Short mmCIF file of C-alpha atoms and ligand atoms in Angstrom, two decimals:
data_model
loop_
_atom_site.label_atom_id
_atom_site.label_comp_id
_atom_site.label_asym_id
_atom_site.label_seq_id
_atom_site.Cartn_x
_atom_site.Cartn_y
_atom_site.Cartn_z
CA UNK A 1 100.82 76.20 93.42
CA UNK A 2 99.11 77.62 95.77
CA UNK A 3 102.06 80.05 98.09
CA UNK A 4 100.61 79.95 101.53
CA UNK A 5 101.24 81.47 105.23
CA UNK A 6 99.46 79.68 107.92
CA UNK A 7 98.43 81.84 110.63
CA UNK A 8 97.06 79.21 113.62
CA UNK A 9 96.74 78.42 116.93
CA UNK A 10 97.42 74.79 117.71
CA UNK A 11 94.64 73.64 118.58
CA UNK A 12 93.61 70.31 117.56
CA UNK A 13 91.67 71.12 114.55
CA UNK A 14 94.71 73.37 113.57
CA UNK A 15 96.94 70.42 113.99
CA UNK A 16 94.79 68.85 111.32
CA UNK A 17 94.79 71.63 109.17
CA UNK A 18 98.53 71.75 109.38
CA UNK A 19 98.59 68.58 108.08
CA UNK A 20 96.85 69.30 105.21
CA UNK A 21 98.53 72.27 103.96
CA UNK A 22 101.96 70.52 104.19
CA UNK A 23 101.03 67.41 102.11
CA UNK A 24 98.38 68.76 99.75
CA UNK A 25 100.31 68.77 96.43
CA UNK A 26 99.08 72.35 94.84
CA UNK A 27 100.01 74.00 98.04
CA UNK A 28 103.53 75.59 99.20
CA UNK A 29 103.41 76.27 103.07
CA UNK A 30 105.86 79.38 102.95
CA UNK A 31 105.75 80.24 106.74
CA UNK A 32 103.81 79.45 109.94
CA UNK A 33 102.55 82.40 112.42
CA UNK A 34 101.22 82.08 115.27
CA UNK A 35 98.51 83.56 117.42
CA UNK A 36 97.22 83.08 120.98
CA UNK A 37 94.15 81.54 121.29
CA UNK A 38 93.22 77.90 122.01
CA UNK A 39 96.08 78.05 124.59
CA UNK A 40 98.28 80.88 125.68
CA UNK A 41 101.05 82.23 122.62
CA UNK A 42 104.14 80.42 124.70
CA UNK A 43 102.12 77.37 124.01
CA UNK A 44 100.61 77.68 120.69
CA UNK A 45 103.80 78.48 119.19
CA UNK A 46 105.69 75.49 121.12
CA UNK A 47 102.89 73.63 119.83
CA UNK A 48 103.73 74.71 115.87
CA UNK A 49 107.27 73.72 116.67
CA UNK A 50 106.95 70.76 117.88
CA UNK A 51 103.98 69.74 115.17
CA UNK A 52 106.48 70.90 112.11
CA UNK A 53 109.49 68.95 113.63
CA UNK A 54 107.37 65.98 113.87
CA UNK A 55 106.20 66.72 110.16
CA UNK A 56 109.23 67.44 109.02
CA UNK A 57 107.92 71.08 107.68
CA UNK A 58 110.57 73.08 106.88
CA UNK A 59 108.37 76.41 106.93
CA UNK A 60 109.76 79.02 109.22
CA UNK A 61 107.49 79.41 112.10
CA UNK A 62 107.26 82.61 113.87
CA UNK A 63 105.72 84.06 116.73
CA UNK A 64 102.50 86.30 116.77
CA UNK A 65 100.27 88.08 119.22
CA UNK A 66 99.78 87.33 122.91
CA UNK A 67 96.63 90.46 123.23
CA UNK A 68 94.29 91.16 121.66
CA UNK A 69 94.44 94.09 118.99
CA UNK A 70 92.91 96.55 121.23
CA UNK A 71 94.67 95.97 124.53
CA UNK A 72 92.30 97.16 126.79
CA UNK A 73 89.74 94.16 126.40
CA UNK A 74 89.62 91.85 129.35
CA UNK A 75 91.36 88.84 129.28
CA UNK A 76 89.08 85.57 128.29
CA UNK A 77 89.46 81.63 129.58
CA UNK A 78 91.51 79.38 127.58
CA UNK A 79 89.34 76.69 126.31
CA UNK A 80 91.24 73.85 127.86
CA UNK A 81 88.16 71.86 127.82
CA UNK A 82 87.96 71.36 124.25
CA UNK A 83 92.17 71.32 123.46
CA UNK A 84 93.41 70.37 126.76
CA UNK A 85 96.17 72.10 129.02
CA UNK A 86 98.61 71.61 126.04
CA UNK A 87 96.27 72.71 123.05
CA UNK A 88 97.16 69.72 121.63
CA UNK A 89 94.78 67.17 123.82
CA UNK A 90 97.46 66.70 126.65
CA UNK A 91 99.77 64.21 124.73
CA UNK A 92 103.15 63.88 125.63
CA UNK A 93 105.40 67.12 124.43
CA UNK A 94 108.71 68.49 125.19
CA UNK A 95 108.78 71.91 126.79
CA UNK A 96 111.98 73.06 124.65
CA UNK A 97 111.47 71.89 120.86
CA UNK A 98 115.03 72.06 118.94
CA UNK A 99 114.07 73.56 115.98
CA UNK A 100 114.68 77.19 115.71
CA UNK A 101 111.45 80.21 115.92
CA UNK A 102 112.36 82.87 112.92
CA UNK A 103 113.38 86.28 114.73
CA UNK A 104 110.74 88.22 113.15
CA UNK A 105 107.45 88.36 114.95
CA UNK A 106 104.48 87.52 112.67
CA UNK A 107 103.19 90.52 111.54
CA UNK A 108 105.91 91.49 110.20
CA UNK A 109 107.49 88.36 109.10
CA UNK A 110 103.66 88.01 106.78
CA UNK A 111 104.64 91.54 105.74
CA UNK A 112 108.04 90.89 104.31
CA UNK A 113 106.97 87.57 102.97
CA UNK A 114 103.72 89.47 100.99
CA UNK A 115 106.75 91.81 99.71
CA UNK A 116 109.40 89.26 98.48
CA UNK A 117 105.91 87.82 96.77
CA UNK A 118 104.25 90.13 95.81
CA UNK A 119 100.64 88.70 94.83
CA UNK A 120 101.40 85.12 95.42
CA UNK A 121 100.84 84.88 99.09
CA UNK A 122 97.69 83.46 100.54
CA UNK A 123 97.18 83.99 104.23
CA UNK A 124 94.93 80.99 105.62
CA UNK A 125 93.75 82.26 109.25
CA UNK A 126 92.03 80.16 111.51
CA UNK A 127 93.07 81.96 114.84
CA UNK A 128 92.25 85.38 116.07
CA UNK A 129 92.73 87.63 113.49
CA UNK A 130 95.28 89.66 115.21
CA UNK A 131 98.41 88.93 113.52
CA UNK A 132 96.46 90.11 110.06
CA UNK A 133 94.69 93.20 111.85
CA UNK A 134 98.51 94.09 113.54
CA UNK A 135 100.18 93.70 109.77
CA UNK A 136 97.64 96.15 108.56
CA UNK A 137 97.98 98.79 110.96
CA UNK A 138 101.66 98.46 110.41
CA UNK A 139 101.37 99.24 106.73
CA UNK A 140 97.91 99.58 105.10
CA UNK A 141 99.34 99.08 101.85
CA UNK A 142 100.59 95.57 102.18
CA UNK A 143 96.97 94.16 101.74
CA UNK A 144 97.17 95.03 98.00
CA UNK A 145 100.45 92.56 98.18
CA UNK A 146 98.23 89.53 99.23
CA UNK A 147 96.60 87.26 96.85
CA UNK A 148 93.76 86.36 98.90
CA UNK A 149 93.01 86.09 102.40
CA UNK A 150 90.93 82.40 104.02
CA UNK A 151 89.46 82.94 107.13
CA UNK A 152 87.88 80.31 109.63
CA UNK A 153 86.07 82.27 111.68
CA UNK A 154 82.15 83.85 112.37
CA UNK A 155 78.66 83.22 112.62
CA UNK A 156 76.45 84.24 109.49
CA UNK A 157 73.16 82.54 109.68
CA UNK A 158 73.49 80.30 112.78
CA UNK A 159 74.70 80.46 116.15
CA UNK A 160 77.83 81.16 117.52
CA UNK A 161 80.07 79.01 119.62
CA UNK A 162 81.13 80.62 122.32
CA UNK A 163 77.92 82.91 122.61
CA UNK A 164 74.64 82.80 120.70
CA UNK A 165 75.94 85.55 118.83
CA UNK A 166 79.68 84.81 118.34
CA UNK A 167 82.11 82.37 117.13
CA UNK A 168 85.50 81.88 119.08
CA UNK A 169 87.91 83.04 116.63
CA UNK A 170 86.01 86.09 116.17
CA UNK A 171 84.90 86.64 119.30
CA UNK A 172 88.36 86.30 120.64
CA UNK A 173 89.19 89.82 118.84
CA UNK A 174 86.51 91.69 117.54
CA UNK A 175 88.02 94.76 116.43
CA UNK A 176 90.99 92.77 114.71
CA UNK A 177 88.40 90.79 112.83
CA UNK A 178 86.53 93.96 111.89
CA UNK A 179 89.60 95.36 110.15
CA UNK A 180 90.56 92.73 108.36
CA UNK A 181 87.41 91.97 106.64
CA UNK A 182 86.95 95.28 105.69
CA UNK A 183 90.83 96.14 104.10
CA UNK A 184 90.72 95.97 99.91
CA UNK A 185 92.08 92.61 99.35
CA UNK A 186 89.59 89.51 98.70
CA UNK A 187 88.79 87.66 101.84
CA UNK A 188 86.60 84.36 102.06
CA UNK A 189 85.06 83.37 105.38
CA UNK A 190 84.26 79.96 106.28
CA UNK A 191 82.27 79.87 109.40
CA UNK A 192 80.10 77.66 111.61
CA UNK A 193 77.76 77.31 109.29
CA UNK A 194 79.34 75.08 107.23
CA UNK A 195 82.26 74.15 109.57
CA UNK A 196 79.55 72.15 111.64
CA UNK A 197 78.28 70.47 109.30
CA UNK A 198 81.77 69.18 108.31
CA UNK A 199 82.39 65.90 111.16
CA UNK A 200 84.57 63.36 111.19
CA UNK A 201 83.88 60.44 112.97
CA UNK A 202 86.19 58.66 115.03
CA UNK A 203 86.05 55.54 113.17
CA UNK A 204 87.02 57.80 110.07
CA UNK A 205 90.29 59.05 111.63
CA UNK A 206 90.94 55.89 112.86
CA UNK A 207 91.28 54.49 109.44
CA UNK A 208 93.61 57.27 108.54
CA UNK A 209 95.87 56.51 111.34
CA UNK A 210 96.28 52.62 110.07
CA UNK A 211 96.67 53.84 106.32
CA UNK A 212 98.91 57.01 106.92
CA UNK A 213 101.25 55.46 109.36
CA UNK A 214 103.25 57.37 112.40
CA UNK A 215 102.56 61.22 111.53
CA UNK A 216 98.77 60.72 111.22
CA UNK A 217 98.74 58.27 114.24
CA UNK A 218 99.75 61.33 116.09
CA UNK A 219 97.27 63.43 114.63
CA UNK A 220 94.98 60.79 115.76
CA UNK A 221 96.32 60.32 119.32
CA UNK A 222 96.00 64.36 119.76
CA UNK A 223 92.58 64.32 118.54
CA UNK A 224 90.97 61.80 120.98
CA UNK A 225 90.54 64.59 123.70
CA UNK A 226 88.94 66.77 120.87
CA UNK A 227 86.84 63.42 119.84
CA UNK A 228 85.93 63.65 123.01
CA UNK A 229 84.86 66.77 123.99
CA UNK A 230 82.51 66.99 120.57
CA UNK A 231 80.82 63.42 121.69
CA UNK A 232 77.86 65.65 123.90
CA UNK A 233 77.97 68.11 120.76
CA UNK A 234 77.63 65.58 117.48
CA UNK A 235 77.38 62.37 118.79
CA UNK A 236 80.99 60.50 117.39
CA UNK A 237 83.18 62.28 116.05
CA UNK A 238 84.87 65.65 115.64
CA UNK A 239 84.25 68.90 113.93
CA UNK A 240 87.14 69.83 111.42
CA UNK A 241 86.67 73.39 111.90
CA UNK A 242 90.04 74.50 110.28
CA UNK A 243 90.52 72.15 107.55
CA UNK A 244 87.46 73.48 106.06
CA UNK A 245 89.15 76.53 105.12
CA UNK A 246 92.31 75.26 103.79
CA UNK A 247 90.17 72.43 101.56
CA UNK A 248 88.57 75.86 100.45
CA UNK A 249 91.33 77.07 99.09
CA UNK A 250 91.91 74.52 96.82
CA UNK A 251 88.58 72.99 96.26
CA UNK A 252 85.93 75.80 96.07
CA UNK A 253 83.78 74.21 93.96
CA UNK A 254 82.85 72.12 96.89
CA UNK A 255 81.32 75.46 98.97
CA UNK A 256 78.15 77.82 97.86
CA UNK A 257 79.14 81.50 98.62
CA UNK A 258 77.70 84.74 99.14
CA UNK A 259 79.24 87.94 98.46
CA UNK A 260 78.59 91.20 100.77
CA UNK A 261 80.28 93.58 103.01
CA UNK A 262 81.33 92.27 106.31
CA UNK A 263 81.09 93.95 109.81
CA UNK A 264 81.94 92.63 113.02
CA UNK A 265 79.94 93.88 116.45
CA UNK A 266 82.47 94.97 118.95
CA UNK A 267 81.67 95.94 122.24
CA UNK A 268 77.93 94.49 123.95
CA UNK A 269 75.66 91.98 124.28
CA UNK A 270 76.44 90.36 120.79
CA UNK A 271 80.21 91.35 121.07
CA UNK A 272 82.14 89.12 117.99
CA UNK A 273 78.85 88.56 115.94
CA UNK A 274 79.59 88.75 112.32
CA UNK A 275 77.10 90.05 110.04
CA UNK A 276 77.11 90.14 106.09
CA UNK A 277 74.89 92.56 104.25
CA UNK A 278 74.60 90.88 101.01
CA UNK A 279 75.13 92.27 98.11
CA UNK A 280 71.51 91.48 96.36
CA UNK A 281 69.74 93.49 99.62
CA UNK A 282 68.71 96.91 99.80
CA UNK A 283 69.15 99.33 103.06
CA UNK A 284 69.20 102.75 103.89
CA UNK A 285 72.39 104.23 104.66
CA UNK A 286 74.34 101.56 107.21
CA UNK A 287 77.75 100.72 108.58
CA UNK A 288 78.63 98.30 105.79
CA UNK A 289 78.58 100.84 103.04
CA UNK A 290 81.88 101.81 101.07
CA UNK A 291 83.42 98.54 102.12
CA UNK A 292 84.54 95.49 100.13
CA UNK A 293 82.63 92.80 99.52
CA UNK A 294 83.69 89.51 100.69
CA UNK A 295 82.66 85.95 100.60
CA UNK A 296 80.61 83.89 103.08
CA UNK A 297 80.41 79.91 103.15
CA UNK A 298 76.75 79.23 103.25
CA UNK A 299 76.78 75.66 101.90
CA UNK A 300 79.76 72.91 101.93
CA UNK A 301 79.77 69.18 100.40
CA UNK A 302 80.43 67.23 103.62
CA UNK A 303 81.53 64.15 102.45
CA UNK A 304 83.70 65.65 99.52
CA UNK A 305 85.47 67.79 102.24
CA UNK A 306 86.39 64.71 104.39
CA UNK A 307 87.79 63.07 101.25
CA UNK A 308 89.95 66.15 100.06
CA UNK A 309 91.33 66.20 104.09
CA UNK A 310 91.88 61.81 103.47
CA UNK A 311 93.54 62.33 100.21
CA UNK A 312 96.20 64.83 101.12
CA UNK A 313 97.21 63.64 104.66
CA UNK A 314 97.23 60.06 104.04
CA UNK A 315 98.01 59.87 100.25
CA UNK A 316 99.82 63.18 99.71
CA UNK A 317 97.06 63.77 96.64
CA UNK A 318 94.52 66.05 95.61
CA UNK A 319 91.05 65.49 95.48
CA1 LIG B 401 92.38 77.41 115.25
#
């Protein structure tokens, strides 16, 4: 079993992602954290509350970040446009959720949890990366704890997202990112380019809905504003950003990798860019040297992705 600490933003593709992580059979969702992001952290963490009591997720869910990790960089635009003014495509949802937040904000709460197991825990990111960056500064010694760290995020040999140079999750805290992928514990990155090549048409989730009943009906019904949003991007359908990285982490024989130090620009015209020097290259002295290698996603199965995602959120099965 796979022990695992979501750290999200919900977000539409996080909603997804969610999803997956509590019905995939090898995986144990130990705790939910929660970052700003898509939407602002009042709402992203309403959002996780009200997606787990619909789910009926037990997982404590506690509250993260609402700045960045250095707090002097200017404050950004939520991307309402893509997750609506809820983050979860403007479908109904109660301001006050009943089920209780843990007391413990996230960084510490993924601190304690990496402690009471240690080497067990898998952090699965696919927000900022400030909750990770904030647990590190706290205590530099707790990456050791972790078993491995999945990130959605970056931009290796594409474009970004939100710039040509950066991806959103990155971009959205650059320094943050920059720590994390350079602390000694084993990270994996899945970025745009394979995230965009992973869509899901709207025909496919609609399927899902009819064969998974109520909870992936609403999966579906917060989707459509996602659906579309993507349609002037990839036609029908909808980019499953997130849910590539948690179909990672238990099927990575359906990614190619590539191992290298990883930096993050932070500041300038290409502020968020992500940039791996692989390890098979030669340069003169540089900024990635003395830091851990990690992996980068440079080539994903599509199809066999989309099929991991059907099997454990409509049939509760692995691939
Ligand atoms: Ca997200």
């Amino acid at each position: 079993m796979h022990k695992v600490i979501f750290d999200t933003d919900p977000g539409v593709d996080d909603a997804m992602a969610l999803l997956f992580l509590h019905r995939h059979p090898d995986i144990e969702l130990m705790g939910i954290t929660t970052v700003f992001g898509n939407a602002p952290i009042e709402i992203t963490t309403r959002n996780a509350l009200f997606l787990s009591e619909q789910w009926g997720i037990a997982a404590p869910v506690a509250r993260g970040a609402d700045q960045t990790f250095d707090p002097g960089r200017p404050e950004g635009h939520w991307p309402t446009f893509i997750h609506g003014e809820n983050g979860l495509g403007d479908i109904p949802i109660p301001d006050v959720i009943g089920r209780e937040i843990d007391p413990r904000p996230a960084h510490k709460f993924i601190i304690e949890m990496a402690k009471a197991y240690p080497g067990e825990i898998t952090l699965v990111a696919v927000g900022r990366m400030t909750n990770l960056a904030a647990a590190l500064r706290e205590e530099p010694d707790f990456a050791a704890l972790i078993k491995d760290v999945v990130v959605m995020g970056g931009a290796f040999d594409i474009n970004g997202n939100i710039s040509p140079a950066a991806e959103a999750n990155i971009h959205g805290d650059p320094e943050a990112a920059d720590l994390v992928f350079t602390a000694p514990w084993r990270v994996a990155v899945i970025g745009l380019d394979v995230t965009t090549k992973t869509v899901m048409t709207s025909g496919f989730m609609a399927e899902m809905a009819s064969a998974g009943g109520a909870p992936v009906q609403l999966l579906a019904d917060l989707s459509q504003f996602y659906i579309d949003f993507y349609k002037h991007r990839v036609g029908d359908g909808m980019v499953v950003h997130d849910s590539c990285a948690c179909v990672y982490l238990v099927n990575p024989e359906l990614f190619e990798t590539r191992s290298g130090p990883i930096r993050v620009i932070c500041g300038g015209l290409a502020d968020g860019q992500t940039i791996q020097k692989p390890d098979a290259t030669r340069f003169g002295p540089s900024a990635w040297d003395g830091h851990p290698s990690q992996l980068v996603c440079t080539g994903i199965q599509p199809e066999q992705v989309l099929a991991a995602i059907r099997a454990a959120i409509v049939e509760g099965q692995r691939l």
